[in-house]
Structure formats: structure tokens, C-alpha cells
Coordinates of C-alpha atoms and ligand atoms in Angstrom, one line a residue:
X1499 CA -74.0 -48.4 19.5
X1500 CA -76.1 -45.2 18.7
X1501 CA -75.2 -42.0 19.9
X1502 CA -77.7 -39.3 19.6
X1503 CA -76.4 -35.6 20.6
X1504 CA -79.7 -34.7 22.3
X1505 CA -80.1 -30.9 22.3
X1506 CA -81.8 -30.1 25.4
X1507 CA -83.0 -27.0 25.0
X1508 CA -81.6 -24.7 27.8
X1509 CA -83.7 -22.1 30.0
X1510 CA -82.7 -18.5 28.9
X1511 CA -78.6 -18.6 29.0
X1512 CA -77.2 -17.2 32.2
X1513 CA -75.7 -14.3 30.8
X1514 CA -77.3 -11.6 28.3
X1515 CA -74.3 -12.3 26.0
X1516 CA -70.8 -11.5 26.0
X1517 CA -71.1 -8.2 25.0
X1518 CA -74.3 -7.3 27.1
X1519 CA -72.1 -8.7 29.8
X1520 CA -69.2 -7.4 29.5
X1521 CA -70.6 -4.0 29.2
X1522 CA -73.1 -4.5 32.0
X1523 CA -69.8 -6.0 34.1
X1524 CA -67.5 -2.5 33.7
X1525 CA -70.5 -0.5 34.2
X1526 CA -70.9 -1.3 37.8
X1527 CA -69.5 0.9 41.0
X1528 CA -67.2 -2.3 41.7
X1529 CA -66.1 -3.4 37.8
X1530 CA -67.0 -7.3 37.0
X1531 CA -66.7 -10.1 34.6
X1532 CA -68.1 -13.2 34.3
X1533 CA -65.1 -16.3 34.7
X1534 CA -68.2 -18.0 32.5
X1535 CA -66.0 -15.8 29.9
X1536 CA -62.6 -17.2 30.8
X1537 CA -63.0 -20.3 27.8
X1538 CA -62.6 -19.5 24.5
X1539 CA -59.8 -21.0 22.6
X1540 CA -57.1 -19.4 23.6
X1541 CA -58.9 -19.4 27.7
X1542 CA -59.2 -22.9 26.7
X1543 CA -55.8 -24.2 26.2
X1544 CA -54.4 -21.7 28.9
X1545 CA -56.8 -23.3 31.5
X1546 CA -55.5 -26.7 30.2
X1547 CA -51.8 -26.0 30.4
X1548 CA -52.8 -24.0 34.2
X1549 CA -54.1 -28.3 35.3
X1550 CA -50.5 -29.5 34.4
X1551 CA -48.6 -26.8 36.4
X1552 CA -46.8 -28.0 40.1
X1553 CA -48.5 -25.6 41.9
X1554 CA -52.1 -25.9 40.7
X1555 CA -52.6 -29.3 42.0
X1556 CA -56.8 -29.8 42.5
X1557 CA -56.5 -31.6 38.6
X1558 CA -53.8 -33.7 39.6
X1559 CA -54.9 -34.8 43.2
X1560 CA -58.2 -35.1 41.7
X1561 CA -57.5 -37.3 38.9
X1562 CA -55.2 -39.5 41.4
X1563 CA -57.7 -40.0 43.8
X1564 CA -60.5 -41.0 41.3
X1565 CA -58.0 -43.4 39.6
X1566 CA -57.7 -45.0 43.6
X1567 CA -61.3 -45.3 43.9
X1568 CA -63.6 -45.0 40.8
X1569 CA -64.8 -48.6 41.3
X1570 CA -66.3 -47.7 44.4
X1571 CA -67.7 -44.3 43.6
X1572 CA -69.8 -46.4 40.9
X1573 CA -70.1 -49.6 42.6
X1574 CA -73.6 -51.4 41.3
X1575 CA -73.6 -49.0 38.0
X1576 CA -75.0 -51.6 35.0
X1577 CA -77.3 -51.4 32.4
X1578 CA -79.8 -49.9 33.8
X1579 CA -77.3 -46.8 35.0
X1580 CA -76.6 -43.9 33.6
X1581 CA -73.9 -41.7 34.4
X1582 CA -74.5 -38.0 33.9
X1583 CA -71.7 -35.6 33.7
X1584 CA -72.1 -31.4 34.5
X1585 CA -70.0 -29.7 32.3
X1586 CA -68.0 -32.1 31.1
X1587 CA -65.7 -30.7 28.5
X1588 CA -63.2 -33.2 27.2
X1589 CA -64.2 -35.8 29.6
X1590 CA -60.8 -36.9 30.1
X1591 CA -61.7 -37.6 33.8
X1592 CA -64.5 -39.1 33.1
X1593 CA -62.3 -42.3 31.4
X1594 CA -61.3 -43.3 34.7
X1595 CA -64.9 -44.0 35.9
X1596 CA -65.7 -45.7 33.1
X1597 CA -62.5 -47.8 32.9
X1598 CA -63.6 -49.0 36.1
X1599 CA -67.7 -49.3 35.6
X1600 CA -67.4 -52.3 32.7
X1601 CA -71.0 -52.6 33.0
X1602 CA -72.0 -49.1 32.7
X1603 CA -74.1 -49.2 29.8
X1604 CA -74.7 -44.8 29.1
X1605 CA -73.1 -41.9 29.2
X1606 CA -74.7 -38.6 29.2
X1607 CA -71.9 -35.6 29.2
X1608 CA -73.5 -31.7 29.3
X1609 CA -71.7 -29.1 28.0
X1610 CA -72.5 -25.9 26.6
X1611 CA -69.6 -26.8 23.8
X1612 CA -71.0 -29.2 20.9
X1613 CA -67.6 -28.9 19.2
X1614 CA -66.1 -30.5 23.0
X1615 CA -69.3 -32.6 23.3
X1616 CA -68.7 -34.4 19.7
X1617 CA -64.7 -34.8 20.3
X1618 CA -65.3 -36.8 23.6
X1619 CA -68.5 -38.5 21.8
X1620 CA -66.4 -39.8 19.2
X1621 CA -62.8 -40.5 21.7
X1622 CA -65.3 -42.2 24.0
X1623 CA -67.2 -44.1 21.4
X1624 CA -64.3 -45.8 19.7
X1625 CA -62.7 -46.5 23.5
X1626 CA -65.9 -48.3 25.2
X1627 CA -67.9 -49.8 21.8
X1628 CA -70.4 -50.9 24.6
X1629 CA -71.1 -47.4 25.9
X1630 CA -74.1 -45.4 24.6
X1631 CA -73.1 -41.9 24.9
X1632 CA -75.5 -39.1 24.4
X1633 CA -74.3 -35.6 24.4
X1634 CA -76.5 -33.0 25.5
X1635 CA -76.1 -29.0 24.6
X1636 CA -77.0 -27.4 27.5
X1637 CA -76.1 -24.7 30.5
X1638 CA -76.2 -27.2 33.4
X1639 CA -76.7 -24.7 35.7
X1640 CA -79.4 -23.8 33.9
X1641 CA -82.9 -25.4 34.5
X1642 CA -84.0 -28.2 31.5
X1643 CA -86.6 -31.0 31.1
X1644 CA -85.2 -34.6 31.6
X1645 CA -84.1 -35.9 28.6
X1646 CA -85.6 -38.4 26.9
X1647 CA -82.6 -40.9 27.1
X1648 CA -81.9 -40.5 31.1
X1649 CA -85.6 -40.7 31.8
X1650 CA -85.9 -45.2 32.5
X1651 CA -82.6 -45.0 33.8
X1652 CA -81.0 -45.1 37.5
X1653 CA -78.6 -42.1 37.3
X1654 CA -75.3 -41.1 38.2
X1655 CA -73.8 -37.8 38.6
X1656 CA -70.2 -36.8 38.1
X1657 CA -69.2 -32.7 39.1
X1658 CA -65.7 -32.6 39.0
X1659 CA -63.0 -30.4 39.5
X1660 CA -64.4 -28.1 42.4
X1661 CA -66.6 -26.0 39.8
X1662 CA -68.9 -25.8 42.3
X1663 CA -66.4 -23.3 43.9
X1664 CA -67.5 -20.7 40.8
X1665 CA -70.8 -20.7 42.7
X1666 CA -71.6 -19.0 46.0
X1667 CA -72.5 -21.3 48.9
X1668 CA -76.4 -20.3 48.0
X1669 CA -75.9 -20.6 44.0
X1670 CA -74.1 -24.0 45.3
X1671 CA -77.0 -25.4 47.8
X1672 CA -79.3 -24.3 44.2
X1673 CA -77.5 -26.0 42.2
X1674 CA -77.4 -29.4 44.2
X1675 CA -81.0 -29.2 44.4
X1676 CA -81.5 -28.8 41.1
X1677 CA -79.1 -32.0 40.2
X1678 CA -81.0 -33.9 42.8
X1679 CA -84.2 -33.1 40.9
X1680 CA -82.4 -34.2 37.8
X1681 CA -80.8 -37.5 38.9
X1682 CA -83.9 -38.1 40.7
X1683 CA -84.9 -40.6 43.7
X1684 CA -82.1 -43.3 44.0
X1685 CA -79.7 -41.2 41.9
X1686 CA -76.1 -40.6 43.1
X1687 CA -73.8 -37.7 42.8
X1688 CA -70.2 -37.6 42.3
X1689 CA -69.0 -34.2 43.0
X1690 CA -65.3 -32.8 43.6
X1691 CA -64.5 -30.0 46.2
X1692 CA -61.4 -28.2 47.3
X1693 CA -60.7 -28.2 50.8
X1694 CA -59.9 -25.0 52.4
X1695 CA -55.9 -25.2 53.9
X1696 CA -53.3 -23.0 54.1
X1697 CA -53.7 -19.8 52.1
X1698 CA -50.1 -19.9 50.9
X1699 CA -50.8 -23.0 48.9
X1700 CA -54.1 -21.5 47.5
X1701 CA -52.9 -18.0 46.5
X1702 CA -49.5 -20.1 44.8
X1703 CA -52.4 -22.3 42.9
X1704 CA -54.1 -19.6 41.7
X1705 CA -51.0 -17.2 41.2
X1706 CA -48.8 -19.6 39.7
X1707 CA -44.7 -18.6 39.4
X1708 CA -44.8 -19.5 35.8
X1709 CA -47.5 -16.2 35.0
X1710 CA -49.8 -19.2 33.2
X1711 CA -52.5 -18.0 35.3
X1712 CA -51.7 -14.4 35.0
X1713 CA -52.0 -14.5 31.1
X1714 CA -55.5 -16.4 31.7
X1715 CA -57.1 -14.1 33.7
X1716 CA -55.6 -11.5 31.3
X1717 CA -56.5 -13.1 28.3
X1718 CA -60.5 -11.8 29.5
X1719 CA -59.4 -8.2 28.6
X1720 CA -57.8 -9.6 25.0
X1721 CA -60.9 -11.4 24.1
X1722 CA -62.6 -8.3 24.4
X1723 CA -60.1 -6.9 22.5
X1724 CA -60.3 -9.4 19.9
X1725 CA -64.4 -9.9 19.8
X1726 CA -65.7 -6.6 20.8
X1727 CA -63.3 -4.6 19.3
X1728 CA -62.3 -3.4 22.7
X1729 CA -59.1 -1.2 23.6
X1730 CA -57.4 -2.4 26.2
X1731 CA -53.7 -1.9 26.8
X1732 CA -52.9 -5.3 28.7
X1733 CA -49.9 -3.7 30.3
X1734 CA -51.4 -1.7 32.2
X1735 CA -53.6 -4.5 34.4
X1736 CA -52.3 -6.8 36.4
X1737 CA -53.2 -10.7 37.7
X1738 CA -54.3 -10.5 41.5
X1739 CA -54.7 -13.6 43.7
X1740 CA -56.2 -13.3 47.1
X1741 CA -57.9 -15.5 49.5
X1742 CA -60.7 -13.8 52.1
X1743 CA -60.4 -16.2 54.8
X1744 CA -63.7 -15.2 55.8
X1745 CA -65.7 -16.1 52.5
X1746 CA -63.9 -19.1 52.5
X1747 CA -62.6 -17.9 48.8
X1748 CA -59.7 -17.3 46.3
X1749 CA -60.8 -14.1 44.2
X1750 CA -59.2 -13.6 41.0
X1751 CA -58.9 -9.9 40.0
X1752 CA -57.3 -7.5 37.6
X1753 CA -56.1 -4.4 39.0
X1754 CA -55.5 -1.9 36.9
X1755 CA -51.8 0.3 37.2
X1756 CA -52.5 3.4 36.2
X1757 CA -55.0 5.6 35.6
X1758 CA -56.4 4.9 32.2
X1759 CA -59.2 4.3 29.9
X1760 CA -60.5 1.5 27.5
X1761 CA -62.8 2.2 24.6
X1762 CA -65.3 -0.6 24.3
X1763 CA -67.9 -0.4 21.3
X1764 CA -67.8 3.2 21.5
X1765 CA -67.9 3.8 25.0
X1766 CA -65.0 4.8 27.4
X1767 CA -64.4 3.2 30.8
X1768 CA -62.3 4.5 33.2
X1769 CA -60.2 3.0 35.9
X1770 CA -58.0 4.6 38.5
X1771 CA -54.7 3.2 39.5
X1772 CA -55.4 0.4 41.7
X1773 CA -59.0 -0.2 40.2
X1774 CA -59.8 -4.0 40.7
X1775 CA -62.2 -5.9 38.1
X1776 CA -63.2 -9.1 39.7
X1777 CA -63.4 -12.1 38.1
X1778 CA -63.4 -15.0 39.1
X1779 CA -64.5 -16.6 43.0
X1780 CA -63.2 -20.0 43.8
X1781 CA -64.8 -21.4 47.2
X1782 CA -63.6 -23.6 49.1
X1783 CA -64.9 -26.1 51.4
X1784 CA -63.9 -28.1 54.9
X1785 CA -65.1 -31.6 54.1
X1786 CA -68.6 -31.5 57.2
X1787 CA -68.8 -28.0 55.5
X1788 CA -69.6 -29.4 52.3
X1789 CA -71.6 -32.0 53.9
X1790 CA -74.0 -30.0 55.8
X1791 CA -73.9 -27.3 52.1
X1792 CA -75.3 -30.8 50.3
X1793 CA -77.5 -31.8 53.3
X1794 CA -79.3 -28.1 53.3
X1795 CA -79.7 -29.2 49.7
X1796 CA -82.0 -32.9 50.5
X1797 CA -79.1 -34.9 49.8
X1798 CA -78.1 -37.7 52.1
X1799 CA -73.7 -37.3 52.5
X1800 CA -72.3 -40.8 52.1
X1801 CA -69.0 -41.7 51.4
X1802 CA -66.0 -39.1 50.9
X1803 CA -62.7 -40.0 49.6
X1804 CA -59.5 -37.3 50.0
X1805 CA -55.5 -37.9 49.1
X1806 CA -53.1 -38.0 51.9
X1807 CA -52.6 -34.3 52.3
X1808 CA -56.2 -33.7 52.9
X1809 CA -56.1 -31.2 49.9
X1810 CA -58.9 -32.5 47.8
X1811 CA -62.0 -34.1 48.3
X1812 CA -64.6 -36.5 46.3
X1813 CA -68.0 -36.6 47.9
X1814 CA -70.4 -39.4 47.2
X1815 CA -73.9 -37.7 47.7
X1816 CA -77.4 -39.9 47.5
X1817 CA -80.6 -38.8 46.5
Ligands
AVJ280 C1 -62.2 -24.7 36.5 C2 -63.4 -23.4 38.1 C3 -62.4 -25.5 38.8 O1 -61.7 -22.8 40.3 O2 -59.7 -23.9 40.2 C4 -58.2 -22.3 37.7 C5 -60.7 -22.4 37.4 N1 -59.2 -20.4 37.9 N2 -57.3 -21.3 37.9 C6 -60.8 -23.4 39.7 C7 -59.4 -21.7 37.7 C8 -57.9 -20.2 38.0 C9 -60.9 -23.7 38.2 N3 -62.3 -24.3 37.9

């Protein structure tokens, strides 16, 4: 089968750049940076060992209850389907919808990473010889035209993993707009969400016992070190997990222990002892929550699907 990388050609990327960013981010009264930033190799891999750990269980719940019900999520996906995937990365849950759509005949995965984008292509490619998959290069959150190889299909969303968390409830009700506009009239979506529960199980998630977490929120500060040139003593922050009940969030912080400063191209910044830099919100969602977040967005809630605990959630949402 062909398989064309089709390089959509992204709005303007969210950011200014990392080092715009990151400058712009530890500039401000209350000291920033993007999670976008979380994922280069070494974020990467971290992230990837962080899904396999006991007490961060969204990847695991997730992948358990897509495995128990992918067949229905894509029920009536054939040739003229096409499932489209936000952010997809390696795809590897992607394999258990397709193991169970036979008749699913393309597969579009967006990801700002061509080097992921190309890996999956080629895993994928040699798996399902029947699949057409057609990478596209592009921010998803970002606004692009149609491209060309969705545009006769009936299509099929797939959000995983609760990334819609990363967004606020507004940037979230935005985004699902914008993938309605995408997917288009008839078009499905697929899209994971954590469910709010106790905090204890949350912060433990997101504050793991093993410090896997810890050294990926930390390894922000060494990837500025490493690409910017920056000067930070890693010692002296420290991982923060905690979960404002109110906003409905984990945030992910690192707080610094004593007062110091870091030299970033040039420039000092300063942080007092118990200075925070925020990086990273994770909402989360009771499942009518979510429902009335994707309704406020012209979607139509159908089917939801959760494991036994009630700690994860699939929602099947239609155009
Ligand atoms: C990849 C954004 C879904 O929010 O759980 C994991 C990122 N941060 N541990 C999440 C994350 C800390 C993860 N998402």
C-alpha cells in the first residue's frame, strides 16, 4: 500500500520556541514552563518508563479497557473510514483498535515528531499490509487545512491518554471544536479522560515512590541546561505534586530550596527558597462533566466505557 507522510503545514507553532519560552516562562511574577517541553529524548523515555510504573495507572487502565472494547468504539469503520489520531507518538495504542477494525482501510496519525511518525508508519505498515497510513507533521492543537487524504473519507478520531487534561476546560471545549470541524459531519471521536477520585491516588500517580516522575519534571531544568546553555544546579529544586480540588487539577511544580540563581543565555534569574515554577496542569474530569465539556463543544456524548474502579474513562463522542 502507499504511504505518503503528508506534511500539513501547521498554523504558527504554539510556542515562540524553546528558548523564547523558556525565557518568557522565568520571566513572569509566577515562574512557568511549558509541559509541551517535557519530551525530548531523554523526557521521552522517562515519560515512557513513568506509563509502566504501579502507581501511574491511566496507561495501563487505559490500554485494558480499549483492549475490552475497541471493536465497539469502531463498530461500522470500513473502507470508506478513516481513523485520525491527535498526537499519536508511537501509536502503540493505536494497535488495539486496529487489531479489532479488520476493515479499516486508513490511518492518519498527527504528530509533531516525523522521526515517531515514520517508526509507527513503518511498525504499522509491515503489521496491517492492508492499512494505508499517512502521517501528517503537524501541532494538532494547532489549526490546519484538511488533508488531502482524509477529505472523501468518513472519519474517526482517536485522543488518548487524558492529554486533553494539559488543556484548560476552555483550551479543552476549543480544542473539541476544532476536531469536530476536522472530523467533520458524521465523524466520531475517541477520546480518553481521567476521572477525578481520591487525591491520594492522584498525587501518588503523579509523585511516584520510585522519583521516575521527579527526574521528569526535573529533567525540564537539564534540558535547558543541555540546549540553552543554562545553569541550573538540579539539587537545589525539587518535584512537587499537588491536586487543587477546586480546579479539578494535579499541578506539577518545581520548587526551588534555597535561595539561588540560574544563568540562562546571559541573564540571571532568581528564586527564593520555596519559589515554585509550574509546569505542568493535568485536569481531570467526572464522566457528565466531560459530557456536558464535549456537549458545550457541538458534540453529541454517546457511549462511555470505564474499568471497574471507575478510574478511567473512554468517551465515544459524534459529530
Ligand atoms: C501525557 C499529559 C497524559 O497528564 O498524565 C504523566 C503527562 N505528567 N506524569 C498526564 C504526565 C506526569 C500525562 N499526559
Amino acid at each position: 500500500m502507499t504511504n505518503d507522510i503528508d506534511r500539513a503545514e501547521p498554523a504558527a507553532p504554539k510556542g515562540h520556541g524553546f528558548a523564547a519560552d523558556v525565557l518568557d516562562g522565568l520571566s513572569r511574577a509566577e515562574k512557568r514552563l511549558s509541559c509541551l517541553y517535557f519530551y525530548d529524548a531523554a523526557g521521552s523515555e522517562l515519560f515512557d518508563e513513568i506509563t509502566r510504573l504501579p502507581d501511574y495507572y491511566p496507561t495501563r487502565v487505559e490500554t485494558d479497557i480499549l483492549a475490552a472494547n475497541g471493536e465497539e468504539m469502531l463498530d461500522g469503520a470500513d473502507e470508506d473510514s478513516a481513523l485520525v489520531e491527535f498526537g499519536s507518538g508511537s501509536s502503540r495504542k493505536t494497535e488495539l483498535l486496529l487489531e479489532r477494525a479488520p476493515r479499516l482501510a486508513l490511518y492518519a496519525p498527527i504528530d509533531v515528531c516525523a522521526s515517531a511518525l515514520e517508526k509507527a508508519r513503518a511498525r504499522l505498515s509491515a503489521r496491517f499490509p492492508h492499512l494505508r497510513v499517512c502521517p501528517i507533521v503537524a501541532d494538532f492543537s494547532r489549526p490546519a487545512p484538511l488533508p488531502a487524504a482524509l477529505a472523501d473519507r468518513r472519519r474517526i478520531g482517536f485522543f488518548p491518554g487524558s492529554t486533553i487534561g494539559n488543556f484548560t476546560p476552555d483550551e479543552a471545549r476549543a480544542l473539541l471544536l476544532a476536531m469536530r470541524v476536522l472530523l467533520g459531519p458524521g465523524g466520531r471521536l475517541i477520546v480518553g479522560v481521567d476521572l477525578k477520585k481520591d487525591p491520594s491516588r492522584l498525587i501518588a500517580a503523579y509523585n511516584d515512590a520510585h522519583g521516575v516522575t521527579a527526574a521528569f519534571n526535573l529533567n525540564l531544568l537539564a534540558r535547558i541546561n543541555r540546549e540553552l546553555g543554562g545553569g541550573f544546579d538540579l539539587s537545589g529544586f525539587c518535584h512537587q505534586a499537588i491536586y487543587d480540588a477546586r480546579a479539578g487539577r494535579i499541578e506539577m511544580r518545581l520548587v526551588s530550596r534555597r535561595r539561588q540563581t540560574a544563568k540562562i543565555g546571559g541573564r540571571d534569574f532568581a528564586f527564593s527558597r520555596g519559589e515554585a515554577i509550574h509546569t505542568e496542569d493535568c485536569y481531570k474530569y467526572g464522566v457528565d462533566e466531560f459530557r456536558v465539556t464535549a456537549s458545550d463543544a457541538g458534540w453529541t456524548p454517546g457511549r462511555v466505557w470505564t474499568d471497574a474502579e471507575a478510574l478511567f474513562s473512554v468517551h465515544e463522542l459524534r459529530a
